[in-house]
PDB file of C-alpha atoms in Angstrom:
ATOM      1  CA  MET A   1       0.000   0.000   0.000  1.00 47.00           C
ATOM      2  CA  LYS A   2       2.831   2.359   0.954  1.00 45.00           C
ATOM      3  CA  LYS A   3       4.528   1.663  -2.395  1.00 46.00           C
ATOM      4  CA  ILE A   4       1.343   2.595  -4.276  1.00 45.00           C
ATOM      5  CA  ILE A   5       1.033   5.873  -2.335  1.00 41.00           C
ATOM      6  CA  ILE A   6       4.686   6.751  -2.990  1.00 43.00           C
ATOM      7  CA  ILE A   7       4.286   6.047  -6.725  1.00 42.00           C
ATOM      8  CA  LEU A   8       1.149   8.225  -6.878  1.00 41.00           C
ATOM      9  CA  LEU A   9       2.945  11.085  -5.079  1.00 41.00           C
ATOM     10  CA  VAL A  10       5.866  10.869  -7.527  1.00 41.00           C
ATOM     11  CA  LEU A  11       3.479  10.933 -10.485  1.00 42.00           C
ATOM     12  CA  LEU A  12       1.566  13.933  -9.108  1.00 42.00           C
ATOM     13  CA  THR A  13       4.798  15.816  -8.453  1.00 44.00           C
ATOM     14  CA  THR A  14       6.021  15.143 -12.000  1.00 42.00           C
ATOM     15  CA  ILE A  15       2.726  16.283 -13.504  1.00 38.00           C
ATOM     16  CA  SER A  16       2.805  19.440 -11.394  1.00 43.00           C
ATOM     17  CA  ILE A  17       6.358  20.314 -12.410  1.00 38.00           C
ATOM     18  CA  THR A  18       5.590  19.671 -16.068  1.00 42.00           C
ATOM     19  CA  ALA A  19       2.455  21.826 -15.920  1.00 42.00           C
ATOM     20  CA  CYS A  20       4.386  24.652 -14.284  1.00 44.00           C
ATOM     21  CA  GLY A  21       7.071  24.378 -16.922  1.00 45.00           C
ATOM     22  CA  ASP A  22       4.467  24.552 -19.702  1.00 46.00           C
ATOM     23  CA  SER A  23       2.845  27.530 -17.999  1.00 42.00           C
ATOM     24  CA  ASP A  24       6.172  29.353 -17.672  1.00 45.00           C
ATOM     25  CA  THR A  25       6.951  28.736 -21.338  1.00 40.00           C
ATOM     26  CA  SER A  26       3.522  30.026 -22.342  1.00 38.00           C
ATOM     27  CA  ASN A  27       3.929  33.100 -20.157  1.00 42.00           C
ATOM     28  CA  GLU A  28       7.358  33.804 -21.625  1.00 39.00           C
ATOM     29  CA  SER A  29       5.891  33.536 -25.136  1.00 37.00           C
ATOM     30  CA  ASN A  30       3.063  35.918 -24.293  1.00 40.00           C
ATOM     31  CA  LYS A  31       5.472  38.281 -22.607  1.00 39.00           C
ATOM     32  CA  SER A  32       7.679  38.242 -25.701  1.00 46.00           C
ATOM     33  CA  ASN A  33       4.730  39.248 -27.892  1.00 47.00           C
ATOM     34  CA  ASP A  34       3.588  41.928 -25.454  1.00 57.00           C
ATOM     35  CA  ASP A  35       7.072  43.438 -25.241  1.00 74.00           C
ATOM     36  CA  LYS A  36       7.512  43.709 -29.013  1.00 92.00           C
ATOM     37  CA  VAL A  37       7.750  47.425 -29.803  1.00 97.00           C
ATOM     38  CA  PHE A  38       6.015  48.971 -32.817  1.00 98.00           C
ATOM     39  CA  LYS A  39       8.211  51.969 -33.633  1.00 98.00           C
ATOM     40  CA  ILE A  40       7.164  55.129 -35.435  1.00 98.00           C
ATOM     41  CA  GLY A  41       9.448  57.829 -36.769  1.00 97.00           C
ATOM     42  CA  ALA A  42       9.274  61.150 -38.576  1.00 96.00           C
ATOM     43  CA  ILE A  43      11.481  63.362 -40.703  1.00 93.00           C
ATOM     44  CA  PRO A  44      12.971  66.072 -38.440  1.00 89.00           C
ATOM     45  CA  ASP A  45      11.610  68.994 -40.436  1.00 83.00           C
ATOM     46  CA  GLN A  46      10.915  71.309 -37.494  1.00 77.00           C
ATOM     47  CA  ASN A  47      11.812  72.188 -33.910  1.00 77.00           C
ATOM     48  CA  THR A  48      12.676  69.039 -31.942  1.00 79.00           C
ATOM     49  CA  SER A  49      10.515  69.767 -28.892  1.00 81.00           C
ATOM     50  CA  LYS A  50       7.468  70.323 -31.105  1.00 79.00           C
ATOM     51  CA  LEU A  51       8.122  67.079 -32.988  1.00 84.00           C
ATOM     52  CA  ASN A  52       8.561  65.094 -29.774  1.00 88.00           C
ATOM     53  CA  ARG A  53       5.244  66.338 -28.364  1.00 86.00           C
ATOM     54  CA  ARG A  54       3.434  65.707 -31.645  1.00 88.00           C
ATOM     55  CA  PHE A  55       4.566  62.141 -32.156  1.00 94.00           C
ATOM     56  CA  GLU A  56       4.630  60.959 -28.551  1.00 94.00           C
ATOM     57  CA  ASP A  57       0.959  61.921 -28.229  1.00 93.00           C
ATOM     58  CA  LEU A  58       0.167  60.144 -31.486  1.00 96.00           C
ATOM     59  CA  ALA A  59       2.109  57.036 -30.441  1.00 97.00           C
ATOM     60  CA  LYS A  60      -0.016  56.782 -27.296  1.00 96.00           C
ATOM     61  CA  TYR A  61      -3.205  57.148 -29.337  1.00 96.00           C
ATOM     62  CA  ILE A  62      -2.207  54.411 -31.813  1.00 97.00           C
ATOM     63  CA  SER A  63      -1.247  52.177 -28.900  1.00 97.00           C
ATOM     64  CA  ASP A  64      -4.639  52.684 -27.233  1.00 97.00           C
ATOM     65  CA  GLU A  65      -6.510  52.019 -30.471  1.00 97.00           C
ATOM     66  CA  THR A  66      -4.581  48.939 -31.619  1.00 97.00           C
ATOM     67  CA  GLY A  67      -3.251  47.327 -28.452  1.00 97.00           C
ATOM     68  CA  LEU A  68       0.292  47.528 -29.833  1.00 98.00           C
ATOM     69  CA  ASN A  69       3.237  48.681 -27.748  1.00 97.00           C
ATOM     70  CA  VAL A  70       3.949  51.852 -29.759  1.00 98.00           C
ATOM     71  CA  GLU A  71       7.016  54.031 -29.315  1.00 97.00           C
ATOM     72  CA  TYR A  72       8.174  57.198 -31.090  1.00 97.00           C
ATOM     73  CA  VAL A  73      11.853  57.134 -32.056  1.00 96.00           C
ATOM     74  CA  PRO A  74      13.432  60.489 -33.062  1.00 93.00           C
ATOM     75  CA  THR A  75      15.874  60.527 -35.991  1.00 92.00           C
ATOM     76  CA  VAL A  76      18.793  62.852 -36.616  1.00 91.00           C
ATOM     77  CA  ASP A  77      18.014  63.664 -40.243  1.00 91.00           C
ATOM     78  CA  TYR A  78      15.836  62.751 -43.205  1.00 92.00           C
ATOM     79  CA  SER A  79      18.092  60.052 -44.631  1.00 94.00           C
ATOM     80  CA  ALA A  80      18.420  58.384 -41.206  1.00 96.00           C
ATOM     81  CA  LEU A  81      14.670  57.771 -41.158  1.00 96.00           C
ATOM     82  CA  VAL A  82      14.726  56.232 -44.634  1.00 97.00           C
ATOM     83  CA  THR A  83      17.621  53.976 -43.587  1.00 97.00           C
ATOM     84  CA  ALA A  84      15.859  52.930 -40.364  1.00 97.00           C
ATOM     85  CA  PHE A  85      12.719  52.111 -42.340  1.00 98.00           C
ATOM     86  CA  GLU A  86      14.723  50.059 -44.851  1.00 97.00           C
ATOM     87  CA  ARG A  87      16.318  48.060 -42.013  1.00 97.00           C
ATOM     88  CA  GLY A  88      12.953  47.380 -40.393  1.00 97.00           C
ATOM     89  CA  GLU A  89      13.869  49.463 -37.331  1.00 97.00           C
ATOM     90  CA  ILE A  90      10.890  51.745 -38.006  1.00 98.00           C
ATOM     91  CA  GLN A  91       7.476  50.249 -38.708  1.00 98.00           C
ATOM     92  CA  LEU A  92       5.576  53.460 -39.500  1.00 98.00           C
ATOM     93  CA  GLY A  93       7.080  56.686 -40.798  1.00 98.00           C
ATOM     94  CA  TRP A  94       5.842  60.236 -41.309  1.00 97.00           C
ATOM     95  CA  PHE A  95       7.629  61.081 -44.548  1.00 97.00           C
ATOM     96  CA  GLY A  96       7.689  63.912 -47.011  1.00 95.00           C
ATOM     97  CA  GLY A  97       6.820  63.095 -50.612  1.00 96.00           C
ATOM     98  CA  LEU A  98      10.453  62.453 -51.599  1.00 96.00           C
ATOM     99  CA  THR A  99      11.539  60.485 -48.527  1.00 96.00           C
ATOM    100  CA  GLY A 100       8.327  58.461 -48.780  1.00 97.00           C
ATOM    101  CA  VAL A 101       9.231  57.479 -52.328  1.00 97.00           C
ATOM    102  CA  GLN A 102      12.766  56.612 -51.202  1.00 96.00           C
ATOM    103  CA  ALA A 103      11.460  54.489 -48.312  1.00 97.00           C
ATOM    104  CA  ARG A 104       8.981  52.577 -50.463  1.00 97.00           C
ATOM    105  CA  ASN A 105      11.617  52.041 -53.156  1.00 95.00           C
ATOM    106  CA  SER A 106      13.831  50.383 -50.556  1.00 96.00           C
ATOM    107  CA  VAL A 107      11.158  48.087 -49.068  1.00 97.00           C
ATOM    108  CA  GLU A 108       9.032  45.992 -51.401  1.00 96.00           C
ATOM    109  CA  GLY A 109       5.411  45.983 -50.251  1.00 96.00           C
ATOM    110  CA  ALA A 110       5.654  49.165 -48.172  1.00 98.00           C
ATOM    111  CA  GLU A 111       2.554  51.342 -48.530  1.00 98.00           C
ATOM    112  CA  ALA A 112       1.567  54.990 -48.201  1.00 98.00           C
ATOM    113  CA  ILE A 113      -1.637  54.702 -46.156  1.00 98.00           C
ATOM    114  CA  ALA A 114      -2.622  58.153 -44.857  1.00 98.00           C
ATOM    115  CA  GLN A 115      -2.023  61.864 -45.282  1.00 98.00           C
ATOM    116  CA  ARG A 116      -3.564  65.184 -44.325  1.00 96.00           C
ATOM    117  CA  PRO A 117      -6.161  66.650 -46.699  1.00 96.00           C
ATOM    118  CA  ARG A 118      -3.787  69.508 -47.518  1.00 95.00           C
ATOM    119  CA  ASP A 119      -1.122  67.021 -48.656  1.00 96.00           C
ATOM    120  CA  GLU A 120      -3.202  66.363 -51.769  1.00 96.00           C
ATOM    121  CA  GLU A 121      -2.503  69.947 -52.821  1.00 96.00           C
ATOM    122  CA  PHE A 122       0.599  71.066 -51.000  1.00 97.00           C
ATOM    123  CA  HIS A 123       2.730  74.120 -51.784  1.00 97.00           C
ATOM    124  CA  SER A 124       6.145  75.576 -51.121  1.00 98.00           C
ATOM    125  CA  VAL A 125       6.595  79.284 -50.544  1.00 98.00           C
ATOM    126  CA  PHE A 126       9.520  81.403 -51.651  1.00 98.00           C
ATOM    127  CA  ILE A 127      10.377  84.141 -49.171  1.00 98.00           C
ATOM    128  CA  ALA A 128      12.663  87.164 -49.305  1.00 98.00           C
ATOM    129  CA  GLN A 129      13.819  90.070 -47.235  1.00 98.00           C
ATOM    130  CA  LYS A 130      10.984  92.529 -47.593  1.00 97.00           C
ATOM    131  CA  ASP A 131      13.054  95.542 -48.613  1.00 97.00           C
ATOM    132  CA  LEU A 132      14.230  93.697 -51.734  1.00 97.00           C
ATOM    133  CA  GLY A 133      10.749  94.072 -53.243  1.00 96.00           C
ATOM    134  CA  LEU A 134      10.779  90.782 -55.185  1.00 97.00           C
ATOM    135  CA  LYS A 135       7.543  90.064 -57.084  1.00 96.00           C
ATOM    136  CA  GLU A 136       8.180  87.118 -59.419  1.00 96.00           C
ATOM    137  CA  LEU A 137      10.194  83.923 -59.121  1.00 97.00           C
ATOM    138  CA  SER A 138      12.474  85.154 -61.915  1.00 95.00           C
ATOM    139  CA  ASP A 139      13.423  88.113 -59.681  1.00 97.00           C
ATOM    140  CA  ILE A 140      15.398  85.727 -57.449  1.00 97.00           C
ATOM    141  CA  LYS A 141      18.461  85.634 -59.709  1.00 97.00           C
ATOM    142  CA  GLY A 142      21.561  87.212 -58.228  1.00 97.00           C
ATOM    143  CA  TYR A 143      20.485  86.947 -54.590  1.00 98.00           C
ATOM    144  CA  SER A 144      21.724  84.566 -51.907  1.00 98.00           C
ATOM    145  CA  PHE A 145      19.377  81.638 -51.282  1.00 98.00           C
ATOM    146  CA  THR A 146      18.710  78.816 -48.832  1.00 98.00           C
ATOM    147  CA  PHE A 147      16.800  75.571 -49.274  1.00 98.00           C
ATOM    148  CA  GLY A 148      15.743  73.461 -46.283  1.00 96.00           C
ATOM    149  CA  SER A 149      17.015  69.882 -46.030  1.00 93.00           C
ATOM    150  CA  GLU A 150      18.494  68.311 -49.162  1.00 94.00           C
ATOM    151  CA  SER A 151      15.990  65.426 -48.760  1.00 92.00           C
ATOM    152  CA  SER A 152      12.978  67.694 -48.257  1.00 94.00           C
ATOM    153  CA  THR A 153      10.185  67.684 -50.820  1.00 96.00           C
ATOM    154  CA  SER A 154       8.797  71.113 -49.983  1.00 96.00           C
ATOM    155  CA  GLY A 155      12.121  72.615 -48.893  1.00 96.00           C
ATOM    156  CA  HIS A 156      14.292  71.429 -51.782  1.00 97.00           C
ATOM    157  CA  LEU A 157      12.968  69.008 -54.424  1.00 97.00           C
ATOM    158  CA  MET A 158       9.915  70.935 -55.591  1.00 97.00           C
ATOM    159  CA  PRO A 159      11.428  74.432 -55.158  1.00 98.00           C
ATOM    160  CA  ARG A 160      14.385  73.297 -57.272  1.00 97.00           C
ATOM    161  CA  HIS A 161      11.958  71.846 -59.830  1.00 97.00           C
ATOM    162  CA  PHE A 162      10.007  75.097 -60.137  1.00 97.00           C
ATOM    163  CA  LEU A 163      13.203  77.172 -60.305  1.00 97.00           C
ATOM    164  CA  VAL A 164      14.455  75.037 -63.188  1.00 96.00           C
ATOM    165  CA  GLU A 165      11.086  75.389 -64.926  1.00 95.00           C
ATOM    166  CA  GLN A 166      11.571  79.162 -64.755  1.00 95.00           C
ATOM    167  CA  GLY A 167      14.991  78.847 -66.375  1.00 96.00           C
ATOM    168  CA  ILE A 168      16.881  79.415 -63.126  1.00 97.00           C
ATOM    169  CA  ASP A 169      19.887  77.207 -62.371  1.00 97.00           C
ATOM    170  CA  PRO A 170      20.100  76.842 -58.565  1.00 96.00           C
ATOM    171  CA  ASP A 171      23.765  75.898 -58.876  1.00 95.00           C
ATOM    172  CA  LYS A 172      24.764  78.969 -60.898  1.00 96.00           C
ATOM    173  CA  ASP A 173      22.243  81.806 -60.710  1.00 97.00           C
ATOM    174  CA  PHE A 174      22.388  82.742 -57.008  1.00 98.00           C
ATOM    175  CA  ASP A 175      24.843  84.961 -55.195  1.00 97.00           C
ATOM    176  CA  GLY A 176      27.135  82.177 -54.043  1.00 96.00           C
ATOM    177  CA  GLU A 177      26.185  78.522 -53.566  1.00 96.00           C
ATOM    178  CA  ALA A 178      22.670  77.680 -52.445  1.00 97.00           C
ATOM    179  CA  ASN A 179      22.573  76.854 -48.728  1.00 98.00           C
ATOM    180  CA  TYR A 180      20.764  73.950 -47.011  1.00 97.00           C
ATOM    181  CA  SER A 181      19.388  75.014 -43.635  1.00 96.00           C
ATOM    182  CA  GLY A 182      18.324  71.518 -42.535  1.00 93.00           C
ATOM    183  CA  SER A 183      14.735  72.388 -41.565  1.00 92.00           C
ATOM    184  CA  HIS A 184      11.888  74.691 -42.545  1.00 94.00           C
ATOM    185  CA  ASP A 185      11.860  76.822 -39.401  1.00 93.00           C
ATOM    186  CA  LYS A 186      15.585  77.492 -39.774  1.00 96.00           C
ATOM    187  CA  THR A 187      15.011  78.647 -43.367  1.00 97.00           C
ATOM    188  CA  TRP A 188      12.698  81.541 -42.538  1.00 97.00           C
ATOM    189  CA  LYS A 189      14.865  82.508 -39.568  1.00 97.00           C
ATOM    190  CA  LEU A 190      17.955  82.736 -41.790  1.00 98.00           C
ATOM    191  CA  VAL A 191      16.125  85.028 -44.225  1.00 98.00           C
ATOM    192  CA  GLU A 192      14.544  87.116 -41.464  1.00 98.00           C
ATOM    193  CA  SER A 193      17.951  87.613 -39.843  1.00 97.00           C
ATOM    194  CA  GLY A 194      19.496  88.746 -43.123  1.00 97.00           C
ATOM    195  CA  THR A 195      21.899  85.805 -43.356  1.00 98.00           C
ATOM    196  CA  PHE A 196      20.325  84.974 -46.734  1.00 98.00           C
ATOM    197  CA  ASP A 197      18.317  87.171 -49.076  1.00 98.00           C
ATOM    198  CA  THR A 198      15.827  84.504 -50.105  1.00 98.00           C
ATOM    199  CA  GLY A 199      14.710  80.960 -49.356  1.00 98.00           C
ATOM    200  CA  ALA A 200      12.041  78.293 -49.891  1.00 98.00           C
ATOM    201  CA  LEU A 201      10.094  76.291 -47.345  1.00 97.00           C
ATOM    202  CA  ASN A 202       6.988  74.304 -46.472  1.00 94.00           C
ATOM    203  CA  GLU A 203       3.827  76.412 -46.734  1.00 95.00           C
ATOM    204  CA  ALA A 204       2.270  74.875 -43.584  1.00 92.00           C
ATOM    205  CA  VAL A 205       5.321  75.674 -41.425  1.00 93.00           C
ATOM    206  CA  TRP A 206       5.367  79.242 -42.701  1.00 96.00           C
ATOM    207  CA  GLU A 207       1.651  79.762 -42.047  1.00 95.00           C
ATOM    208  CA  ALA A 208       1.926  78.333 -38.531  1.00 92.00           C
ATOM    209  CA  ALA A 209       4.891  80.579 -37.716  1.00 94.00           C
ATOM    210  CA  VAL A 210       3.000  83.651 -38.970  1.00 97.00           C
ATOM    211  CA  GLU A 211      -0.147  82.676 -37.049  1.00 94.00           C
ATOM    212  CA  GLU A 212       1.881  82.280 -33.857  1.00 94.00           C
ATOM    213  CA  ASN A 213       3.494  85.722 -34.410  1.00 96.00           C
ATOM    214  CA  LYS A 214       6.967  84.224 -34.605  1.00 96.00           C
ATOM    215  CA  VAL A 215       7.858  85.920 -37.903  1.00 97.00           C
ATOM    216  CA  ASP A 216       8.669  89.617 -38.256  1.00 97.00           C
ATOM    217  CA  LEU A 217       6.656  90.423 -41.377  1.00 97.00           C
ATOM    218  CA  ASN A 218       8.334  93.813 -41.557  1.00 97.00           C
ATOM    219  CA  LYS A 219      11.536  91.979 -42.442  1.00 97.00           C
ATOM    220  CA  VAL A 220      10.500  88.922 -44.483  1.00 98.00           C
ATOM    221  CA  GLU A 221       7.619  88.132 -46.849  1.00 98.00           C
ATOM    222  CA  VAL A 222       6.310  85.524 -49.287  1.00 98.00           C
ATOM    223  CA  PHE A 223       6.741  86.617 -52.890  1.00 98.00           C
ATOM    224  CA  TYR A 224       5.904  83.361 -54.712  1.00 98.00           C
ATOM    225  CA  THR A 225       3.770  80.274 -53.995  1.00 98.00           C
ATOM    226  CA  THR A 226       4.332  77.166 -56.099  1.00 98.00           C
ATOM    227  CA  PRO A 227       1.718  75.098 -57.937  1.00 97.00           C
ATOM    228  CA  ALA A 228       0.249  72.192 -55.949  1.00 97.00           C
ATOM    229  CA  TYR A 229       1.778  68.735 -55.494  1.00 97.00           C
ATOM    230  CA  TYR A 230       1.384  65.700 -53.190  1.00 97.00           C
ATOM    231  CA  ASP A 231       3.590  65.738 -50.125  1.00 96.00           C
ATOM    232  CA  TYR A 232       3.572  64.352 -46.561  1.00 96.00           C
ATOM    233  CA  ASN A 233       2.321  60.828 -45.891  1.00 98.00           C
ATOM    234  CA  TRP A 234       2.299  57.949 -43.431  1.00 98.00           C
ATOM    235  CA  THR A 235       4.114  54.982 -44.957  1.00 98.00           C
ATOM    236  CA  ILE A 236       3.941  51.599 -43.239  1.00 98.00           C
ATOM    237  CA  ASN A 237       6.444  48.761 -43.423  1.00 98.00           C
ATOM    238  CA  ASN A 238       5.633  45.054 -43.848  1.00 96.00           C
ATOM    239  CA  VAL A 239       4.319  44.652 -40.303  1.00 97.00           C
ATOM    240  CA  ASP A 240       1.830  41.774 -40.457  1.00 97.00           C
ATOM    241  CA  GLU A 241       4.520  39.088 -40.346  1.00 93.00           C
ATOM    242  CA  ASP A 242       6.109  40.435 -37.144  1.00 94.00           C
ATOM    243  CA  PHE A 243       3.072  41.858 -35.349  1.00 97.00           C
ATOM    244  CA  GLY A 244       0.266  39.611 -36.547  1.00 96.00           C
ATOM    245  CA  LYS A 245      -2.085  39.440 -39.504  1.00 96.00           C
ATOM    246  CA  GLY A 246      -4.233  42.555 -39.833  1.00 97.00           C
ATOM    247  CA  THR A 247      -1.781  44.876 -38.043  1.00 98.00           C
ATOM    248  CA  LYS A 248      -1.330  47.108 -41.086  1.00 98.00           C
ATOM    249  CA  GLU A 249      -5.082  47.577 -41.390  1.00 98.00           C
ATOM    250  CA  LYS A 250      -5.470  48.240 -37.649  1.00 98.00           C
ATOM    251  CA  VAL A 251      -2.831  50.972 -37.735  1.00 98.00           C
ATOM    252  CA  LYS A 252      -4.340  52.519 -40.858  1.00 98.00           C
ATOM    253  CA  ASN A 253      -7.805  52.529 -39.281  1.00 98.00           C
ATOM    254  CA  ALA A 254      -6.406  54.128 -36.118  1.00 98.00           C
ATOM    255  CA  LEU A 255      -4.933  57.007 -38.127  1.00 98.00           C
ATOM    256  CA  LEU A 256      -8.111  57.491 -40.162  1.00 97.00           C
ATOM    257  CA  SER A 257     -10.333  57.384 -37.068  1.00 96.00           C
ATOM    258  CA  ILE A 258      -8.781  60.460 -35.451  1.00 95.00           C
ATOM    259  CA  ASP A 259     -11.522  63.035 -34.872  1.00 89.00           C
ATOM    260  CA  GLU A 260     -12.378  66.066 -32.725  1.00 85.00           C
ATOM    261  CA  ASP A 261     -11.626  64.120 -29.550  1.00 88.00           C
ATOM    262  CA  GLN A 262      -7.973  64.155 -30.607  1.00 91.00           C
ATOM    263  CA  LYS A 263      -7.976  67.805 -31.603  1.00 90.00           C
ATOM    264  CA  GLU A 264      -4.732  68.574 -29.777  1.00 90.00           C
ATOM    265  CA  ILE A 265      -2.864  65.866 -31.700  1.00 91.00           C
ATOM    266  CA  MET A 266      -4.062  67.150 -35.056  1.00 92.00           C
ATOM    267  CA  GLU A 267      -3.351  70.780 -34.180  1.00 88.00           C
ATOM    268  CA  LEU A 268       0.309  69.806 -34.068  1.00 84.00           C
ATOM    269  CA  PHE A 269      -0.089  68.504 -37.638  1.00 90.00           C
ATOM    270  CA  GLU A 270      -1.819  71.758 -38.687  1.00 87.00           C
ATOM    271  CA  SER A 271      -4.847  69.675 -39.732  1.00 91.00           C
ATOM    272  CA  GLU A 272      -8.163  68.290 -38.500  1.00 92.00           C
ATOM    273  CA  LYS A 273      -7.765  64.684 -39.648  1.00 95.00           C
ATOM    274  CA  PHE A 274      -5.924  62.169 -41.798  1.00 97.00           C
ATOM    275  CA  ILE A 275      -7.340  60.779 -45.027  1.00 97.00           C
ATOM    276  CA  GLU A 276      -6.485  57.687 -47.064  1.00 98.00           C
ATOM    277  CA  THR A 277      -3.753  57.790 -49.694  1.00 98.00           C
ATOM    278  CA  LYS A 278      -1.847  55.330 -51.904  1.00 97.00           C
ATOM    279  CA  ASN A 279       1.565  54.884 -53.503  1.00 97.00           C
ATOM    280  CA  GLU A 280       0.355  55.971 -56.946  1.00 97.00           C
ATOM    281  CA  ASN A 281      -0.325  59.507 -55.692  1.00 97.00           C
ATOM    282  CA  TYR A 282       3.421  60.150 -55.447  1.00 97.00           C
ATOM    283  CA  LYS A 283       4.310  59.098 -58.967  1.00 96.00           C
ATOM    284  CA  ALA A 284       4.908  62.714 -60.033  1.00 95.00           C
ATOM    285  CA  ILE A 285       7.258  63.273 -57.078  1.00 96.00           C
ATOM    286  CA  LYS A 286       9.271  60.229 -58.142  1.00 95.00           C
ATOM    287  CA  GLU A 287       9.451  61.461 -61.729  1.00 96.00           C
ATOM    288  CA  VAL A 288      10.660  64.930 -60.681  1.00 96.00           C
ATOM    289  CA  ALA A 289      13.301  63.396 -58.381  1.00 95.00           C
ATOM    290  CA  GLU A 290      14.529  61.148 -61.197  1.00 95.00           C
ATOM    291  CA  LYS A 291      14.587  64.036 -63.671  1.00 93.00           C
ATOM    292  CA  LEU A 292      16.688  66.150 -61.293  1.00 92.00           C
ATOM    293  CA  GLY A 293      19.006  63.217 -60.548  1.00 92.00           C
ATOM    294  CA  ILE A 294      18.080  63.115 -56.854  1.00 90.00           C
ATOM    295  CA  ILE A 295      16.978  59.467 -57.077  1.00 89.00           C
ATOM    296  CA  LYS A 296      17.800  56.866 -59.748  1.00 78.00           C
TER     297      LYS A 296
END
């Protein structure tokens, strides 16, 4: 009888240990999935503190809506974001038209999924020191000039395109070499301060700076606004394999579902909402970049 009891106790102990082991393995697996970080990034086209606030708030919103562990990861420059996206270190990126094309070219299956309504008809503005009295884009010849970032759609690619269309060679027709400020807010500050006579930047950044009374309009003014083009967009990587089937659609729906309850988030994007977009909308941007030799 004692032998039977001892055997039963041994069996029960073995079953218990095995069950605990299975439970621990299951918990570790679940923990691994829960700890997987869905990272978002953005081109650093403006003041860092403003960008951090904008995207950290949005990361929390996407996390709440999708159940993903979402984190905003700042990048040092435009090309760094494209590289991080190509390596799979960034799952969702807020790109300009050009960097979006570059990112999607580097990752087969990547998709532009959302944009602001204004990104369907975006513009660059050319600004100048007010006392110069410039009226037409052709008036810019002979003056010093600054672009934004070399990888910027609205701060370089499209301004260069429209200059060339007007018969102006940005590499020869300015007073000295064209400068690259690195960001839109730096561009208008350089012109306002008198460091450069003229410059080109993102229309939305300019309008926000004017609205917030940051710009001295007695010193600097817009003298030319470009024709419209597609620009900023959310581009998503191939996320379903790593984060589960349907993740791409969940993230897209989260962006498109933003409404008045998230007004503060959208104010930082100078918009009221995001709308759906697709890769084909940026075909013209790609063609301009190829024509100018910026991408091959």
